[in-house]
Coordinates of C-alpha atoms in Angstrom, one line a residue:
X48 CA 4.2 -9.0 -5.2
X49 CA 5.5 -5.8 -7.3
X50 CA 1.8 -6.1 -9.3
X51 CA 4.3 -7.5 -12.6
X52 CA 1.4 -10.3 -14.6
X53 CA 2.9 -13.9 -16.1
X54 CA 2.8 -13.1 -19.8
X55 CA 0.9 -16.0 -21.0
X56 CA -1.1 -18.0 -19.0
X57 CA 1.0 -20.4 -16.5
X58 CA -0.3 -24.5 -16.7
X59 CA -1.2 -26.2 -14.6
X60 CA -2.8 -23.0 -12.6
X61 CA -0.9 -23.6 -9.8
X62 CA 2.5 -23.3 -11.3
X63 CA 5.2 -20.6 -9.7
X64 CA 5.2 -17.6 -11.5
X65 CA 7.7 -17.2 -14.3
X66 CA 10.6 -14.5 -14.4
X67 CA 10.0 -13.1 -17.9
X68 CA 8.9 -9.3 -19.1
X69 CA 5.1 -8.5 -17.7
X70 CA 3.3 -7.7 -21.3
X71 CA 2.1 -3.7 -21.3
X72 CA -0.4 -4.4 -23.6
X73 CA -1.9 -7.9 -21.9
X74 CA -1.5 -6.3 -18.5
X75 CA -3.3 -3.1 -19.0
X76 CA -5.8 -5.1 -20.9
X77 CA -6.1 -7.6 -17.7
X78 CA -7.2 -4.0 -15.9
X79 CA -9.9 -3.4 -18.6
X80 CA -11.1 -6.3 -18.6
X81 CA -11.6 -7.0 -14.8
X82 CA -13.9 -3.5 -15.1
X83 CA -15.9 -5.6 -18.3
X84 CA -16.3 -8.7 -16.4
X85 CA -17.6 -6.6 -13.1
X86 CA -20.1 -4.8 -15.6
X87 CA -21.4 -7.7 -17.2
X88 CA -22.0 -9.5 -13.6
X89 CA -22.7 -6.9 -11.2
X90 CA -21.0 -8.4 -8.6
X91 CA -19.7 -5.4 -6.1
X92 CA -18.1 -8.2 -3.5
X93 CA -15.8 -9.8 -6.2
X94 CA -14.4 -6.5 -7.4
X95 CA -14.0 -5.9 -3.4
X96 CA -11.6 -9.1 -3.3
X97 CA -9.8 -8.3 -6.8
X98 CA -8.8 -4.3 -6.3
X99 CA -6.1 -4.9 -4.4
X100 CA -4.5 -7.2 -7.1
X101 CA -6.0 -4.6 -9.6
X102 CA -5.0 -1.8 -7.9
X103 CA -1.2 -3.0 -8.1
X104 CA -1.3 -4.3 -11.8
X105 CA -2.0 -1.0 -12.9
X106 CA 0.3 0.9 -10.7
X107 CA 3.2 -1.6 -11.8
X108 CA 3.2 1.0 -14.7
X109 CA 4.9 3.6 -13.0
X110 CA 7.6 1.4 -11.6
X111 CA 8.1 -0.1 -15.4
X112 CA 6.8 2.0 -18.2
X113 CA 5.4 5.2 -17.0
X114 CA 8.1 6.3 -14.3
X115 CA 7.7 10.2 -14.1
X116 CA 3.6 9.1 -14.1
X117 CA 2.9 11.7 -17.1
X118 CA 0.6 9.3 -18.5
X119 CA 2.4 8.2 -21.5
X120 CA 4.6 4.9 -21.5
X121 CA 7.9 5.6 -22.0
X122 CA 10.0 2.6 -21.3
X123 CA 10.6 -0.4 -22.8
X124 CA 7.8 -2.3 -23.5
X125 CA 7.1 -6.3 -23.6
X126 CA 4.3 -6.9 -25.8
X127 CA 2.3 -9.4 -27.3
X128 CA 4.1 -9.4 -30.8
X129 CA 6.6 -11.1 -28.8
X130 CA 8.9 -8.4 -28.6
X131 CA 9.3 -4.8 -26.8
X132 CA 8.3 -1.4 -28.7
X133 CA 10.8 1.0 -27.0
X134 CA 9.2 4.9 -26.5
X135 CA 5.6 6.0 -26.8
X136 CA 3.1 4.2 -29.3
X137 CA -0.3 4.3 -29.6
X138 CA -0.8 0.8 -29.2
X139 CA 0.2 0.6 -25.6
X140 CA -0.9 4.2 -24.7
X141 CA -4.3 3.2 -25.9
X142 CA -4.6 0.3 -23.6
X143 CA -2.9 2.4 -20.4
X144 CA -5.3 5.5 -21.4
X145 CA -8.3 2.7 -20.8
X146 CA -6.9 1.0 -17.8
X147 CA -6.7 4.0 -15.9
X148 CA -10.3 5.4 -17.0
X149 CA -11.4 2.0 -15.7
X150 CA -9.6 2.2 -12.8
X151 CA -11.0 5.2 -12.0
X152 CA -14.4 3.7 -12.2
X153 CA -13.7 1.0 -9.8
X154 CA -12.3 3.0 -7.2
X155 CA -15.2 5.3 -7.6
X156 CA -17.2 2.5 -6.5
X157 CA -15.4 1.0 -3.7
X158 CA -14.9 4.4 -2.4
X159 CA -12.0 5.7 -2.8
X160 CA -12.7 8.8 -4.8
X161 CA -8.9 10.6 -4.4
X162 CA -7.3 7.5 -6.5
X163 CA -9.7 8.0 -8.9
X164 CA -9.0 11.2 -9.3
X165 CA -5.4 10.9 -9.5
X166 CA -6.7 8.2 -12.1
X167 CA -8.6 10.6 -14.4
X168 CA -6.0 13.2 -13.9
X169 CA -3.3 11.0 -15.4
X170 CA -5.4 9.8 -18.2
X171 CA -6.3 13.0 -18.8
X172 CA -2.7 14.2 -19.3
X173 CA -1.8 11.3 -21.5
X174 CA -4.3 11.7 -23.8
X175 CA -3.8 15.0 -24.4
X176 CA -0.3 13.9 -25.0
X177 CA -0.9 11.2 -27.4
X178 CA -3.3 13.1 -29.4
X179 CA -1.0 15.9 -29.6
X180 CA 2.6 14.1 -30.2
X181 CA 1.3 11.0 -32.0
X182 CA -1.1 11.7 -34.1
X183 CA 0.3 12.7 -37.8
X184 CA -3.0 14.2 -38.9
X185 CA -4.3 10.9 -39.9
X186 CA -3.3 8.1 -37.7
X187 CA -1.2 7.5 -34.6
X188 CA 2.4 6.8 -34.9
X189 CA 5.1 5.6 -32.4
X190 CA 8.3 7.9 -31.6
X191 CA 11.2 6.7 -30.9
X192 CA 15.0 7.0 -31.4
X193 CA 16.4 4.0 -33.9
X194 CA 19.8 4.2 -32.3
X195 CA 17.9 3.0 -29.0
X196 CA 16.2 0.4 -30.5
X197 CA 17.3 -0.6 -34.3
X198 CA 14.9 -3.7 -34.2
X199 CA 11.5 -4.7 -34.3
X200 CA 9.6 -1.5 -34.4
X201 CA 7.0 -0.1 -36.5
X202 CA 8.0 3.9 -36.3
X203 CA 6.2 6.3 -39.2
X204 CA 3.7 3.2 -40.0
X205 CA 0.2 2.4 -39.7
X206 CA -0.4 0.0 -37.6
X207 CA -3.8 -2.1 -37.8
X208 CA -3.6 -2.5 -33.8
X209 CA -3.1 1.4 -33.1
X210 CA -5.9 1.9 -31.3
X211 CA -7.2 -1.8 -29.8
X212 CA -7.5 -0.4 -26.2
X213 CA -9.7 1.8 -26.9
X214 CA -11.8 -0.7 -28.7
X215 CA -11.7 -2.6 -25.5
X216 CA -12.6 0.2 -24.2
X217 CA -15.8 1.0 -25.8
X218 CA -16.5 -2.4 -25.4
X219 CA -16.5 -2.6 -22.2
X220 CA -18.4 0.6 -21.9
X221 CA -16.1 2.6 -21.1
X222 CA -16.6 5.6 -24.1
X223 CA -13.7 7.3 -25.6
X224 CA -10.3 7.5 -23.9
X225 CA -8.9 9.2 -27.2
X226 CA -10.1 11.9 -29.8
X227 CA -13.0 10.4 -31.2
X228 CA -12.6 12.1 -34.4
X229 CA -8.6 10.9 -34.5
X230 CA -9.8 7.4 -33.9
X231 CA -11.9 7.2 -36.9
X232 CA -9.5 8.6 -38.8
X233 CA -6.9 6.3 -37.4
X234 CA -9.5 3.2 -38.4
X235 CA -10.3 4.6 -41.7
X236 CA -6.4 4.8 -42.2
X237 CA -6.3 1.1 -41.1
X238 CA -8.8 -0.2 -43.7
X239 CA -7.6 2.4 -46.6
X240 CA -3.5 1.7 -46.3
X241 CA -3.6 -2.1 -45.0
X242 CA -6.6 -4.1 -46.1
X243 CA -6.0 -5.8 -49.3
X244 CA -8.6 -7.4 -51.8
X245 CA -6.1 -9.3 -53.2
X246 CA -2.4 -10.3 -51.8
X247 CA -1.2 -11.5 -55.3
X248 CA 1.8 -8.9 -55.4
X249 CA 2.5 -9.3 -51.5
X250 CA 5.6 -10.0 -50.2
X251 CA 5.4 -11.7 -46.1
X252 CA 9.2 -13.2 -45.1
X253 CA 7.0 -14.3 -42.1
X254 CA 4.2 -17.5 -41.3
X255 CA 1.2 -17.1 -44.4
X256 CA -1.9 -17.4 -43.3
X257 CA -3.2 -15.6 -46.3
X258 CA -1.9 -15.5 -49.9
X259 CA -1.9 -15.6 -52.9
X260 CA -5.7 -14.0 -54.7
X261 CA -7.4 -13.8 -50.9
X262 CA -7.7 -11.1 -49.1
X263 CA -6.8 -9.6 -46.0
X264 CA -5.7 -6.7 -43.4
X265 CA -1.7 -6.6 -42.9
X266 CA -0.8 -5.7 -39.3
X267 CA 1.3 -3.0 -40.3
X268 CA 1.9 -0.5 -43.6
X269 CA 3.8 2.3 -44.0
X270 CA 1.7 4.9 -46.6
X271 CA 4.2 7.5 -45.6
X272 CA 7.3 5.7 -46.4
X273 CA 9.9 5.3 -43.0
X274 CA 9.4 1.4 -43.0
X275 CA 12.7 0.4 -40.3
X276 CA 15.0 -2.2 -42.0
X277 CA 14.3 -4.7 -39.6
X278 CA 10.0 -4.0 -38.3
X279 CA 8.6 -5.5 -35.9
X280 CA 8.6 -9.2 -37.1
X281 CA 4.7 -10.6 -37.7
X282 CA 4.1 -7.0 -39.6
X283 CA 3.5 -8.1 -42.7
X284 CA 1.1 -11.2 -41.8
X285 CA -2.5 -11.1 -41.4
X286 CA -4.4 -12.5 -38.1
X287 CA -8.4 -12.8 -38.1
X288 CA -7.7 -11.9 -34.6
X289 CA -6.8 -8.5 -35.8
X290 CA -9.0 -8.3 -38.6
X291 CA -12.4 -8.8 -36.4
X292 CA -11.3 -6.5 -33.8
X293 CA -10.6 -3.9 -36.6
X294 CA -14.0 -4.7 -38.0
X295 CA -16.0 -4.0 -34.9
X296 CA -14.4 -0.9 -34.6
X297 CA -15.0 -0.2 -37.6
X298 CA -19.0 -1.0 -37.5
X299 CA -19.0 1.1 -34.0
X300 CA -18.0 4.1 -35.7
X301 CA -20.4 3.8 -38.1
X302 CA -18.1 2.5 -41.0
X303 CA -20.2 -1.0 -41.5
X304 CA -19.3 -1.7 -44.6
X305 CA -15.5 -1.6 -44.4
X306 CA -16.1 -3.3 -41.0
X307 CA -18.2 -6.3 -42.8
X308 CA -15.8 -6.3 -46.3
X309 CA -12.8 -7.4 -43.8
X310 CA -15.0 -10.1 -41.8
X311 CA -16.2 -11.4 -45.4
X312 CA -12.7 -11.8 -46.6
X313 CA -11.7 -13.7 -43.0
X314 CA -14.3 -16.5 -43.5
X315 CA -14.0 -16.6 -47.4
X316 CA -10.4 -17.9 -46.3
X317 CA -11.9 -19.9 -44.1
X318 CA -14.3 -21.5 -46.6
X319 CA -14.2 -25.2 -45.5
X320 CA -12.1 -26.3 -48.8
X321 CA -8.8 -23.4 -48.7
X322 CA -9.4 -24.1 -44.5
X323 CA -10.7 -25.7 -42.1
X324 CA -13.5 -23.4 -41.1
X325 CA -14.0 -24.2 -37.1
X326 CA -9.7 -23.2 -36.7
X327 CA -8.6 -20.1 -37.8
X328 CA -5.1 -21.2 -37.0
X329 CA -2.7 -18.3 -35.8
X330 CA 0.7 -19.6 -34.2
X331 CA -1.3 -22.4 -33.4
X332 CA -4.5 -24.3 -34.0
X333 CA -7.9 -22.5 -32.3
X334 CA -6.0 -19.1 -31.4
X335 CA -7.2 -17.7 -28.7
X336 CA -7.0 -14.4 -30.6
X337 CA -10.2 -14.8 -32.8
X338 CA -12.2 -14.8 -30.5
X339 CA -12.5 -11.2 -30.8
X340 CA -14.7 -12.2 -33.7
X341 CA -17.6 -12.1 -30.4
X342 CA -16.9 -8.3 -30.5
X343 CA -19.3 -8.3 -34.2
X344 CA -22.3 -9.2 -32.2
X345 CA -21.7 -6.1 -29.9
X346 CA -20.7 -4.0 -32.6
X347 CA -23.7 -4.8 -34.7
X348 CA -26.3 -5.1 -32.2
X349 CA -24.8 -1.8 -30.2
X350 CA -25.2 -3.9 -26.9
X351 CA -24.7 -2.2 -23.4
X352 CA -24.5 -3.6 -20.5
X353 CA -24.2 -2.3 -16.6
X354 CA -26.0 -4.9 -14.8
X355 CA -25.2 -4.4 -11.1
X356 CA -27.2 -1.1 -12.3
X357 CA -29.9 -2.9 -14.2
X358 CA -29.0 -0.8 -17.4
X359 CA -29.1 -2.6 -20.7
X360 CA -29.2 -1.0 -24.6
X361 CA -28.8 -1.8 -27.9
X362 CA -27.9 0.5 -31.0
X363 CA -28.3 -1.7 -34.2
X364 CA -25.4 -0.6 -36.6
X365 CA -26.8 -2.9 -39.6
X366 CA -29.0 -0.3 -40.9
X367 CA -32.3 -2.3 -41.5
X368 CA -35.6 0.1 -40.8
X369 CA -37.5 -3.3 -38.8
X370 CA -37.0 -6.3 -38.0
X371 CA -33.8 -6.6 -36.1
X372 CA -33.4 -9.4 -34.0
X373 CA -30.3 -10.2 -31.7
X374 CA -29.1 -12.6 -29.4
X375 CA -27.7 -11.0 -25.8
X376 CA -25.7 -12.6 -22.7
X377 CA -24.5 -11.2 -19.5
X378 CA -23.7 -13.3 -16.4
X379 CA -26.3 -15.9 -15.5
X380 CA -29.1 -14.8 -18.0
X381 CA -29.2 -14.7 -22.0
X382 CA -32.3 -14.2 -24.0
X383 CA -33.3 -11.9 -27.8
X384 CA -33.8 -8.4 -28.3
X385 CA -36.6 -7.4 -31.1
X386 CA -36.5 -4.2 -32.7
X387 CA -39.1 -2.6 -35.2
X388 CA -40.4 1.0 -35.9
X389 CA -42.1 2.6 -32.5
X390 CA -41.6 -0.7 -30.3
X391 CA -39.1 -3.2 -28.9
X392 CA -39.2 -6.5 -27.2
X393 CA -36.7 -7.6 -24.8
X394 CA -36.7 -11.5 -23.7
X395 CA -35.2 -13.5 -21.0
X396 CA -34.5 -17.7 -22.3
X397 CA -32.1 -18.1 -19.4
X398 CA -31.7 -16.8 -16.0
X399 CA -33.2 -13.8 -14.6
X400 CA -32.2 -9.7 -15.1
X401 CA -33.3 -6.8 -13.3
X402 CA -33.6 -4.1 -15.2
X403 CA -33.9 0.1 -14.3
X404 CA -32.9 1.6 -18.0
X405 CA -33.2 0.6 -21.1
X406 CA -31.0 2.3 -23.6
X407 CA -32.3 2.4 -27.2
X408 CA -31.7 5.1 -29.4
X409 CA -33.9 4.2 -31.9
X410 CA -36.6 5.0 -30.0
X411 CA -35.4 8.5 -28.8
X412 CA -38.5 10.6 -28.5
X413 CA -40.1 13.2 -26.4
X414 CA -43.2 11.4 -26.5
X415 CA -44.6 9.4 -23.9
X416 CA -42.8 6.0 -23.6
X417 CA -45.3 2.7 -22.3
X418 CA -43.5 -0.5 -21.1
X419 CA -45.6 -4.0 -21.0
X420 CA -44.7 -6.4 -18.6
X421 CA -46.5 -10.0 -18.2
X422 CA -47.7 -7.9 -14.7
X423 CA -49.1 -4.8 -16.8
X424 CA -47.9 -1.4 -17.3
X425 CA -44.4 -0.1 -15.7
X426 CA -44.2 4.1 -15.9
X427 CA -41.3 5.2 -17.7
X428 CA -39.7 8.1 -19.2
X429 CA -38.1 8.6 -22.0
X430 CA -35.2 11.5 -23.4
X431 CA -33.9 12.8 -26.1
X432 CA -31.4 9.9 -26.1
X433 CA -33.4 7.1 -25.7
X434 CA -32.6 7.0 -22.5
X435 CA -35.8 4.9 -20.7
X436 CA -35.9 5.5 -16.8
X437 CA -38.2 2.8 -15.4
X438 CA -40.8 4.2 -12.0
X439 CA -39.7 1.1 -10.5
X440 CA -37.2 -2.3 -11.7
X441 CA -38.5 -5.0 -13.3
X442 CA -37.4 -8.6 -12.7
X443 CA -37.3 -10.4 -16.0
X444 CA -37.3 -14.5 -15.6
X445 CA -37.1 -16.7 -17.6
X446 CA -39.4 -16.8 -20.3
X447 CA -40.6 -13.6 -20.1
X448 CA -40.7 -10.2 -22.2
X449 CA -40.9 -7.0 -21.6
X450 CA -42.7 -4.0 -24.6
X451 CA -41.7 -1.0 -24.7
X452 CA -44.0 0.9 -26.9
X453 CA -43.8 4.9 -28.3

């Protein structure tokens, strides 16, 4: 009733909600991803049922972590390492910075523009916070005082899950709720202080799921010295969990091959004779966790999505000239996207799609812009962007393609 979310899921779905800490990071995340899951279906009448709910989750903030609502977190904070980072970090403001841009959005659309304001206007202060107080010039740090927490906190280091709400974010299309150019630096820092090529001379008190000549991304160094006596306790493990959402991120912002060097070391671990390559085990066997691993498509591809709008776009990152092929999904339809120089192919194998805008930046151009339907021609124009504004929808089945054509 507060808006406080079971950390963990609760089995059998019908079981009373348990009593323990509501997880800042899995909480905020739940926000984001409500906003995803209403992109990728287009369904204004579910969101209608969920905001409420929504609505409350995110607000449960300023009750628990965010009480003076200055749009940084504050209080003690439950987390998924399984235990709670006390004052700000940019792990949790990343994730609260997202759910209130998405937020925003929704309330936007089920018309209540003065929450969404009051939305924005927190975000807004909090990231001009972060950036300012947490950011050491080249990635973001937590502040906090050891006498209020001596425990299981990470403090001056680099932490390889700094920034995962905003990746969230800009998966779930939601842009930059942080300095773009500090969150490249922060990612670069990631893959420059805490990948390893080889983990020969590393020492991990903690469960190995990587040793000896393999390689891997630590969760957490410290390049600057500071390390607490007693950090947070899975940060010197390696998760592939961690390691393909670092990836993508990576790839987004244009750093592919640091993005595809730590995916490479992931499945050469996972090689079918050191593991079993269908488990990468994490606390237990099939981790949920790796699944983030879905987040290389989008990253690769550059797949957007909005399709109660009809908008769909795709950005390959892999930097072949022609010939890029991908597969795409959003709810109830799937089908490939073709890209070579001057044209594109978009096909529906499942389902059907309406679509208004195609976004492909590949084929930015001020000249004119012809799309080929089974039906004919469909006028379009083009921008600078690659933004392609179709005369009137087109409804894709099954089986179908459309051209477009510069």
């Amino acid at each position: 009733d507060d808006g406080g979310m079971c950390f963990r899921l609760q089995l059998p779905l019908d079981s009373e909600p348990n009593a323990f800490h509501a997880c800042a990071d899995g909480q905020m995340g739940g926000v984001v991803k409500t906003y995803r899951d209403w992109k990728i279906c287009g369904d204004d009448a579910w969101l209608k049922k969920l905001w409420p709910r929504v609505r409350r989750a995110l607000e449960y903030a300023w009750t628990q972590w965010d009480r003076d609502r200055d749009g940084v977190m504050e209080g003690v904070q439950h987390n998924t390492y399984d235990i709670e980072f006390v004052g700000p970090n940019p792990m949790m403001q990343a994730f609260y910075l997202a759910a209130l841009t998405a937020a925003a959005e929704m309330a936007d659309a089920l018309g209540q523009p003065a929450r969404a304001k009051r939305y924005r206007a927190l975000a807004d202060k909090g990231r001009a916070w972060t950036d300012k107080n947490l950011f050491n010039g080249e990635y973001y740090v937590q502040k906090y005082d050891p006498a209020d927490a001596p425990r299981f906190q990470f403090g001056r280091g680099c932490l390889s899950d700094q920034v995962l709400g905003q990746w969230l974010g800009r998966v779930a299309g939601l842009g930059n709720v942080l300095n773009e150019t500090h969150v490249q630096s922060a990612l670069s820092a990631v893959f420059n202080h805490n990948w390893r090529k080889t983990l020969a001379t590393h020492a991990n008190p903690q469960r190995v799921y990587a040793l000896n000549d393999e390689s891997g991304l630590l969760l957490c160094s410290w390049p600057r010295g500071g390390r607490p006596a007693i950090p947070f306790v899975y940060s010197d493990e390696v998760w592939t969990g961690i390691e393909y959402q670092v990836a993508s991120h990576l790839i987004l912002e244009g750093m592919v091959a640091e993005g595809l060097a730590i995916v490479k070391g992931a499945r050469e671990r996972h090689d079918g004779i050191r593991r079993n390559p269908w488990n990468e085990f994490e606390c237990g066997n099939h981790y949920a966790r790796a699944m983030a691993s879905y987040g290389l498509l989008l990253a690769l591809s550059g797949f957007s999505y909005d399709k109660g709008r009809g908008r769909i776009g795709f950005h390959p990152r892999t930097g072949r000239k022609k010939g890029f092929q991908t597969f795409w999904a959003l709810d109830g339809a799937w089908g490939t996207f073709r890209q070579d120089p001057g044209n594109a192919t978009l096909s529906c194998a499942f389902g059907e799609l309406v679509v208004s805008r195609l976004d492909l930046p590949a084929l930015a151009t001020a000249c004119p812009v012809t799309v080929h339907t089974g039906d004919g021609v469909v006028e379009a124009a083009s921008d600078d962007a690659g933004s392609i504004q179709l005369a009137e929808p087109i409804h894709l089945k099954a089986g179908q393609t459309i051209t477009i054509s510069v």
